[in-house]
Structure formats: C-alpha cells, structure tokens
PDB file of C-alpha atoms in Angstrom:
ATOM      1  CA  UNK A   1      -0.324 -34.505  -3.742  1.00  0.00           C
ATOM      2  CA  UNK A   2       2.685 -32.167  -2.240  1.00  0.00           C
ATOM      3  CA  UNK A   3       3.042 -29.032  -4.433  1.00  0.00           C
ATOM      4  CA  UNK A   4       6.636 -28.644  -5.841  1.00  0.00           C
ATOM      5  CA  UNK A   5       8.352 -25.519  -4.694  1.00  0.00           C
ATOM      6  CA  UNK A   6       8.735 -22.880  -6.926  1.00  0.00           C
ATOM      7  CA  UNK A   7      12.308 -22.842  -9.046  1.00  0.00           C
ATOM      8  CA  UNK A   8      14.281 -20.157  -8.434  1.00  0.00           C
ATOM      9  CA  UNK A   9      14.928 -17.470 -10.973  1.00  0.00           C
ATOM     10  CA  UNK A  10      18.117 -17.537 -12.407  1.00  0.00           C
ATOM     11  CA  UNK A  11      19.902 -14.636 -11.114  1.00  0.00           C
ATOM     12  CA  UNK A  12      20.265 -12.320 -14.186  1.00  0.00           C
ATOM     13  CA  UNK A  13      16.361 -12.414 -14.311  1.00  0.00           C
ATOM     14  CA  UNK A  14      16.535 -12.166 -10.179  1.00  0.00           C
ATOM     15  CA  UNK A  15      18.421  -9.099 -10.431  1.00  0.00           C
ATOM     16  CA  UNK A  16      15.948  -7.829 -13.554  1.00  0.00           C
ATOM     17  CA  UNK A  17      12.919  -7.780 -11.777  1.00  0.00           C
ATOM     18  CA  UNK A  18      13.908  -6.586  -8.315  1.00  0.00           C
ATOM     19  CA  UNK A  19      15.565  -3.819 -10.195  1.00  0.00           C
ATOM     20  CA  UNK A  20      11.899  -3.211 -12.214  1.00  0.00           C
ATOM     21  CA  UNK A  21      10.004  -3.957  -9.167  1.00  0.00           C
ATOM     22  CA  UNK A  22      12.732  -1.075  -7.363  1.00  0.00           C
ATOM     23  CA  UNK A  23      11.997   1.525 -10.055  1.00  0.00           C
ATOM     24  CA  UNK A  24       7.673   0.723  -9.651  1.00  0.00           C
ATOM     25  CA  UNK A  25       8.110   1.296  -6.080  1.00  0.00           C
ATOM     26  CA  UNK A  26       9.704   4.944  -6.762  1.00  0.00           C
ATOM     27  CA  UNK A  27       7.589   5.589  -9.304  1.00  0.00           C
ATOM     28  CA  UNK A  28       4.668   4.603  -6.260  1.00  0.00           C
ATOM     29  CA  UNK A  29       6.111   6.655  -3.754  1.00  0.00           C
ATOM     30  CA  UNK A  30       6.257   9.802  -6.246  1.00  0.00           C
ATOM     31  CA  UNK A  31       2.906   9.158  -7.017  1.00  0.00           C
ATOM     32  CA  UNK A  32       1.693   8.775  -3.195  1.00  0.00           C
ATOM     33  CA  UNK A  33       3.585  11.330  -2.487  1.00  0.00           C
ATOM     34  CA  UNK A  34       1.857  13.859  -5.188  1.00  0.00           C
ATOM     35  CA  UNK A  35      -1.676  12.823  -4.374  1.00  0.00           C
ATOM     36  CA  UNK A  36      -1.126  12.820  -0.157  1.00  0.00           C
ATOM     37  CA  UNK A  37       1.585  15.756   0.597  1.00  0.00           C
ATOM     38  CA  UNK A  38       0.379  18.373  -2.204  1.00  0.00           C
ATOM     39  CA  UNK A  39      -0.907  21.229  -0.264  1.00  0.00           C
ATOM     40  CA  UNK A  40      -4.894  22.031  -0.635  1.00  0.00           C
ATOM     41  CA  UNK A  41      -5.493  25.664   0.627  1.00  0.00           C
ATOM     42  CA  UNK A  42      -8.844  25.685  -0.705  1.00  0.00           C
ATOM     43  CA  UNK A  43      -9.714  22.704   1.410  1.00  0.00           C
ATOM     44  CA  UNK A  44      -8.328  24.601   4.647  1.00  0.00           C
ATOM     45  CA  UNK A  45     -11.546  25.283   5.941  1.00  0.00           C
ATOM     46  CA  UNK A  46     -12.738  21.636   5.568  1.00  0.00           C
ATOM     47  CA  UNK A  47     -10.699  19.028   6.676  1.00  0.00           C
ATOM     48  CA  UNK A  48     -10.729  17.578   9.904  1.00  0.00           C
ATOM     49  CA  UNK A  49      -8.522  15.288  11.773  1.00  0.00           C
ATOM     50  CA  UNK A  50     -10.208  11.619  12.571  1.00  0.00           C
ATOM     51  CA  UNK A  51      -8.767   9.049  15.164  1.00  0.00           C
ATOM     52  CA  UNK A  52     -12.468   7.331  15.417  1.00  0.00           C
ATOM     53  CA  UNK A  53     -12.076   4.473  12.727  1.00  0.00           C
ATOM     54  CA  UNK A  54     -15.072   3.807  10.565  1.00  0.00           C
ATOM     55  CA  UNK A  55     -15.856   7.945  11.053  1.00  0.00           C
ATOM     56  CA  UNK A  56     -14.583   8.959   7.659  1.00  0.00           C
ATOM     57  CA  UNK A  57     -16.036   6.158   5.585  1.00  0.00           C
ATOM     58  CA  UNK A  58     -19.725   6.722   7.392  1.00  0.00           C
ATOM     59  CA  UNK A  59     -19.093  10.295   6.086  1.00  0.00           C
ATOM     60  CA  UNK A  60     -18.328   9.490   2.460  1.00  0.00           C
ATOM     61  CA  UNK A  61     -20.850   6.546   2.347  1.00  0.00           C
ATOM     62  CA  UNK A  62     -23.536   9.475   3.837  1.00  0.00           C
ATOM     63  CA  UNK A  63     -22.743  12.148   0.581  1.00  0.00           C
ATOM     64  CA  UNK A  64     -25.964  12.177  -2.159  1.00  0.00           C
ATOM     65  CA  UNK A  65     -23.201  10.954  -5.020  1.00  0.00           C
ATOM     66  CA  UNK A  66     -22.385   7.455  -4.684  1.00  0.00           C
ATOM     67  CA  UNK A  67     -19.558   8.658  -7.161  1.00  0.00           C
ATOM     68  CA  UNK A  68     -17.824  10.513  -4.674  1.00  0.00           C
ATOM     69  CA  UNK A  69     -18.024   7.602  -1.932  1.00  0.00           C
ATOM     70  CA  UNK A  70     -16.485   5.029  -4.372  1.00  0.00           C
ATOM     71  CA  UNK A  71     -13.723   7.525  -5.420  1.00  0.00           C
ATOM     72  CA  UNK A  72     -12.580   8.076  -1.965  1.00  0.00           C
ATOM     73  CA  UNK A  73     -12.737   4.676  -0.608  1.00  0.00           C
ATOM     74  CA  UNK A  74     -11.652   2.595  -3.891  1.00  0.00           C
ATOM     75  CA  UNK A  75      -8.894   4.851  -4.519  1.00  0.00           C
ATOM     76  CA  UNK A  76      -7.660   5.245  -0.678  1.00  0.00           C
ATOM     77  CA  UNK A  77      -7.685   0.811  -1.424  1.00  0.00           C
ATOM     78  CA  UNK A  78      -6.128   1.384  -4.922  1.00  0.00           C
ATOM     79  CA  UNK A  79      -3.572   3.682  -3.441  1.00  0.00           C
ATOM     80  CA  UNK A  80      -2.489   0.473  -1.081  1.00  0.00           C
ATOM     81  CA  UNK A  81      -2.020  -2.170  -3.643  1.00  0.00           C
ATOM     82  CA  UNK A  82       1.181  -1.459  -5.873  1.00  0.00           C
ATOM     83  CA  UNK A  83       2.803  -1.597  -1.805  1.00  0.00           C
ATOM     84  CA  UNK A  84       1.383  -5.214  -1.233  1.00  0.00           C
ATOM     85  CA  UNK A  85       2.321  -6.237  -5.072  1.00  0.00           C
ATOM     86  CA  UNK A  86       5.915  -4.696  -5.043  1.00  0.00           C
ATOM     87  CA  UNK A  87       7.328  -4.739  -1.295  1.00  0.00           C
ATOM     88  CA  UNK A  88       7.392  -8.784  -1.271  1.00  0.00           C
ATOM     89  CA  UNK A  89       9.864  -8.258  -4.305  1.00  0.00           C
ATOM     90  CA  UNK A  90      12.019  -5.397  -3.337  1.00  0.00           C
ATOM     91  CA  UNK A  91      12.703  -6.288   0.391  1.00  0.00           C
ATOM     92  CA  UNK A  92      12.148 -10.176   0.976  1.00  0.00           C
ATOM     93  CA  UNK A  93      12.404  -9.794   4.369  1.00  0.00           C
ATOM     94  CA  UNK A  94       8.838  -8.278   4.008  1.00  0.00           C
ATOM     95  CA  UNK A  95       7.050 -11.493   2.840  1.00  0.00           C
ATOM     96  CA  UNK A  96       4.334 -12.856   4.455  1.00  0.00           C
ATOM     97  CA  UNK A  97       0.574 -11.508   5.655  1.00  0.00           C
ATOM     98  CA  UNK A  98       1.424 -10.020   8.809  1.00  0.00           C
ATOM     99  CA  UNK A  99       4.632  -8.554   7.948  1.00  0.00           C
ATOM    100  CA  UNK A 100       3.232  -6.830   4.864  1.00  0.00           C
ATOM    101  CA  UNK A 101       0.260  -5.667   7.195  1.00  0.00           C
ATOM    102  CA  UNK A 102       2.562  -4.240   9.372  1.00  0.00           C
ATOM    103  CA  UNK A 103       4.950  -2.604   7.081  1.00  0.00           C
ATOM    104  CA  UNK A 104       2.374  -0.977   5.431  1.00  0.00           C
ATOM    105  CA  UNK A 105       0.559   0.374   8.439  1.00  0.00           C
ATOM    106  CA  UNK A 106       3.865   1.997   9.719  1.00  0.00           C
ATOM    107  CA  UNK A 107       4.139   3.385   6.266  1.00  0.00           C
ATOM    108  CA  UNK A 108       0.775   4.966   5.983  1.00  0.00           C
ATOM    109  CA  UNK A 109       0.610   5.808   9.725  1.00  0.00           C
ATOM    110  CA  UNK A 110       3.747   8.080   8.292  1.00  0.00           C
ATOM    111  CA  UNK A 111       2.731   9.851   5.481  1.00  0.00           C
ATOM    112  CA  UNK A 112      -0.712  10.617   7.194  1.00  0.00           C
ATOM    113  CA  UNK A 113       1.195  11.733  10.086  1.00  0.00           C
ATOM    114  CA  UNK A 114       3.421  13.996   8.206  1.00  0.00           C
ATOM    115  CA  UNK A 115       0.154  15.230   5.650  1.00  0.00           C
ATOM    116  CA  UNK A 116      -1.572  16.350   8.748  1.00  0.00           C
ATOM    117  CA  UNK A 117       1.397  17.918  10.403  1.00  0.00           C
ATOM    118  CA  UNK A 118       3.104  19.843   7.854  1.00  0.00           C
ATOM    119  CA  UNK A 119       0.703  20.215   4.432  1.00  0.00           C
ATOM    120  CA  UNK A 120      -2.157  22.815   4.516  1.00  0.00           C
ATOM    121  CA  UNK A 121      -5.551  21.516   3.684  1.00  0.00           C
ATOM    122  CA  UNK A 122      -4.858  18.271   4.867  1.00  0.00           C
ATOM    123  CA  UNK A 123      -5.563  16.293   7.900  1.00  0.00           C
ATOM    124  CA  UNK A 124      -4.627  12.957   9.548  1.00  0.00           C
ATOM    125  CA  UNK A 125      -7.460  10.408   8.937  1.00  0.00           C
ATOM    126  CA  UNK A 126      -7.318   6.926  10.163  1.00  0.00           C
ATOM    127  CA  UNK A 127      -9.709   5.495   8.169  1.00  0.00           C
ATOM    128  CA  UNK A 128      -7.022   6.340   5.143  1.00  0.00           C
ATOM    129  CA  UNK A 129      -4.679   4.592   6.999  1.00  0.00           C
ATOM    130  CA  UNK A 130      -6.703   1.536   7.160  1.00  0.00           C
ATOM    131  CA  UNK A 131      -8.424   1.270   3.752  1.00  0.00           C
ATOM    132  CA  UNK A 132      -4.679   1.983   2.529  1.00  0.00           C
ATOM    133  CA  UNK A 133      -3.203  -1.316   4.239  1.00  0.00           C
ATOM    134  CA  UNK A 134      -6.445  -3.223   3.143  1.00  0.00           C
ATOM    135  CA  UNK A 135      -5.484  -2.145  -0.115  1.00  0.00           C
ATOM    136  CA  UNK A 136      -2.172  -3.360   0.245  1.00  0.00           C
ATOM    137  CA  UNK A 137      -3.287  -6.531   1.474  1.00  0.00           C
ATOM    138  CA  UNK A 138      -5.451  -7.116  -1.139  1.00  0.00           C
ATOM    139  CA  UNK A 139      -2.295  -6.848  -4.099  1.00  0.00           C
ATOM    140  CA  UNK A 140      -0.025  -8.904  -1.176  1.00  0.00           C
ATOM    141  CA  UNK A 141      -2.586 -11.917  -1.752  1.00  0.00           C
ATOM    142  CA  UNK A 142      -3.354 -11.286  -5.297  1.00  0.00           C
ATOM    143  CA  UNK A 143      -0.048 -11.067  -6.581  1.00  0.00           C
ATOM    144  CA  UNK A 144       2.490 -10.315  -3.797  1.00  0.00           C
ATOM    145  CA  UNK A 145       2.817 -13.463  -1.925  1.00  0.00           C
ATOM    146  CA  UNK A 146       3.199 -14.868  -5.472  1.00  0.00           C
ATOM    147  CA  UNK A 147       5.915 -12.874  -7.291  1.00  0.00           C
ATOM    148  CA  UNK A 148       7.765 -12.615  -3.641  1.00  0.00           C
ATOM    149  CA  UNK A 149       7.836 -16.742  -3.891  1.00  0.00           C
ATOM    150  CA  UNK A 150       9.014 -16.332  -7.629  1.00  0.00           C
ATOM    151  CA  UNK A 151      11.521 -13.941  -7.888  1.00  0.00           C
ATOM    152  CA  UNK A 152      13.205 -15.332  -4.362  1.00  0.00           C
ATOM    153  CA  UNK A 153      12.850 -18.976  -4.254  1.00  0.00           C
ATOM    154  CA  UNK A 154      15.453 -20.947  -2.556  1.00  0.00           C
ATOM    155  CA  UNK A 155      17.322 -23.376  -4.782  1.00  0.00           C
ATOM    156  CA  UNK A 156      16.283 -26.888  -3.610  1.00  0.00           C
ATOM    157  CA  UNK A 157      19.341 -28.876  -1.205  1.00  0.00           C
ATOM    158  CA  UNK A 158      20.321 -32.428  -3.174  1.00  0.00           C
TER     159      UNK A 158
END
C-alpha cells in the first residue's frame, strides 16, 4: 500500500511554526554559543588541540568516573540535536540526510574553529565536531525529516 503524502499546513500555521522553530534556533545558537565561546582561563594549561578523530573520546572513555565520560560525549551529541530537529524547518532547502550532515559539519567545523582561535582555555577538537553532527543526525531522523515533511509539504497537483 502507497503511503499518502503528507497535507500541507495551511499557511497561517506554516508561517507559526517556522517562526517558533526561527526563535528555538536563536535561542540554540545563544546557548551553543555560551557553552563553546565562553573563555576558560583556568583550563589554559589543559586543553589541547586534536585533529586525530577518535583521540578525545579514548581520553574521556580512559578517566576513573564514568560520569565525566558520559557528560562529555552525551552532551557534545545533545548539543547536535536541536540543529537536526530545527534546521529541516527553518531553511527547507536543508532537508534530507546528507544535506543536514553537511550543514552541520560546516557549522561545527566553525564554531570549533573560531573556539580554538580566539577563546582562551579552549581548543579545536575534532572529535566535538563529529559527536556534534552525530547528534544532529540523530534529532534529523527522530524528528527532523518529519516536521521538515510537515510544516513544508507540497499541495498535491489535481
């Protein structure tokens, strides 16, 4: 049995969630931008730039507290999703698996580029960069893809 394409919103209710899904995504980037570009002086002295992928997580999955390893890994993923959930609905142009994957690595390739560049006591670290776009990968397929399909269905041709 075919499966019937979504209906379209109507376009007051169009308008009403790209405009909610528009004020998430700023409230996303304020927070990303709070928890990545905040300077940590007291971390000077400890952070270390990493272009080896898989170097980082080895590190955090090596520390005594398993506490520590799932904070760091689960929230660099956690940090991700809200970009996979909301991009689909603010910029259609960004729906689909690969284009989300690619938006978001460009994103996060960005604001790990510019946290290891300009903000003292941090440091570029690819394996944020990747656990970040698996994050957002991860909301893309969970609710993403979905809401993209919803909120900017085509009306069907007669």
């Amino acid at each position: 049995m075919a499966r019937a394409a979504p209906r379209p919103l109507p376009l007051p209710l169009r308008l009403l969630a790209m405009l909610c899904a528009f004020a998430v995504m700023v409230v996303f980037a304020v927070v990303l931008a709070r928890l990545t570009l905040q300077p940590s002086p007291a971390s000077e002295a400890l952070t270390h730039t990493n272009l080896r992928p898989g170097r980082s997580l080895r590190a955090y999955l090596d520390q005594p507290a398993l506490h520590d390893a799932v904070r760091q890994i689960g929230g660099n993923i956690l940090l991700g999703v809200p970009f996979g959930v909301l991009a689909p609905v603010v910029a259609p142009r960004t729906r689909g698996f690969l284009r989300v994957l690619v938006l978001t690595a460009v994103v996060m390739l960005m604001v790990e580029t510019a946290q290891g560049a300009l903000v003292t006591g941090r440091a570029f670290d690819i394996d944020d960069v990747i656990l970040n776009t698996g994050g957002a990968l991860i909301g893309y397929l969970l609710a993403g893809r979905r809401l993209g399909r919803t909120v900017h269905a085509r009306k069907p041709t007669s």
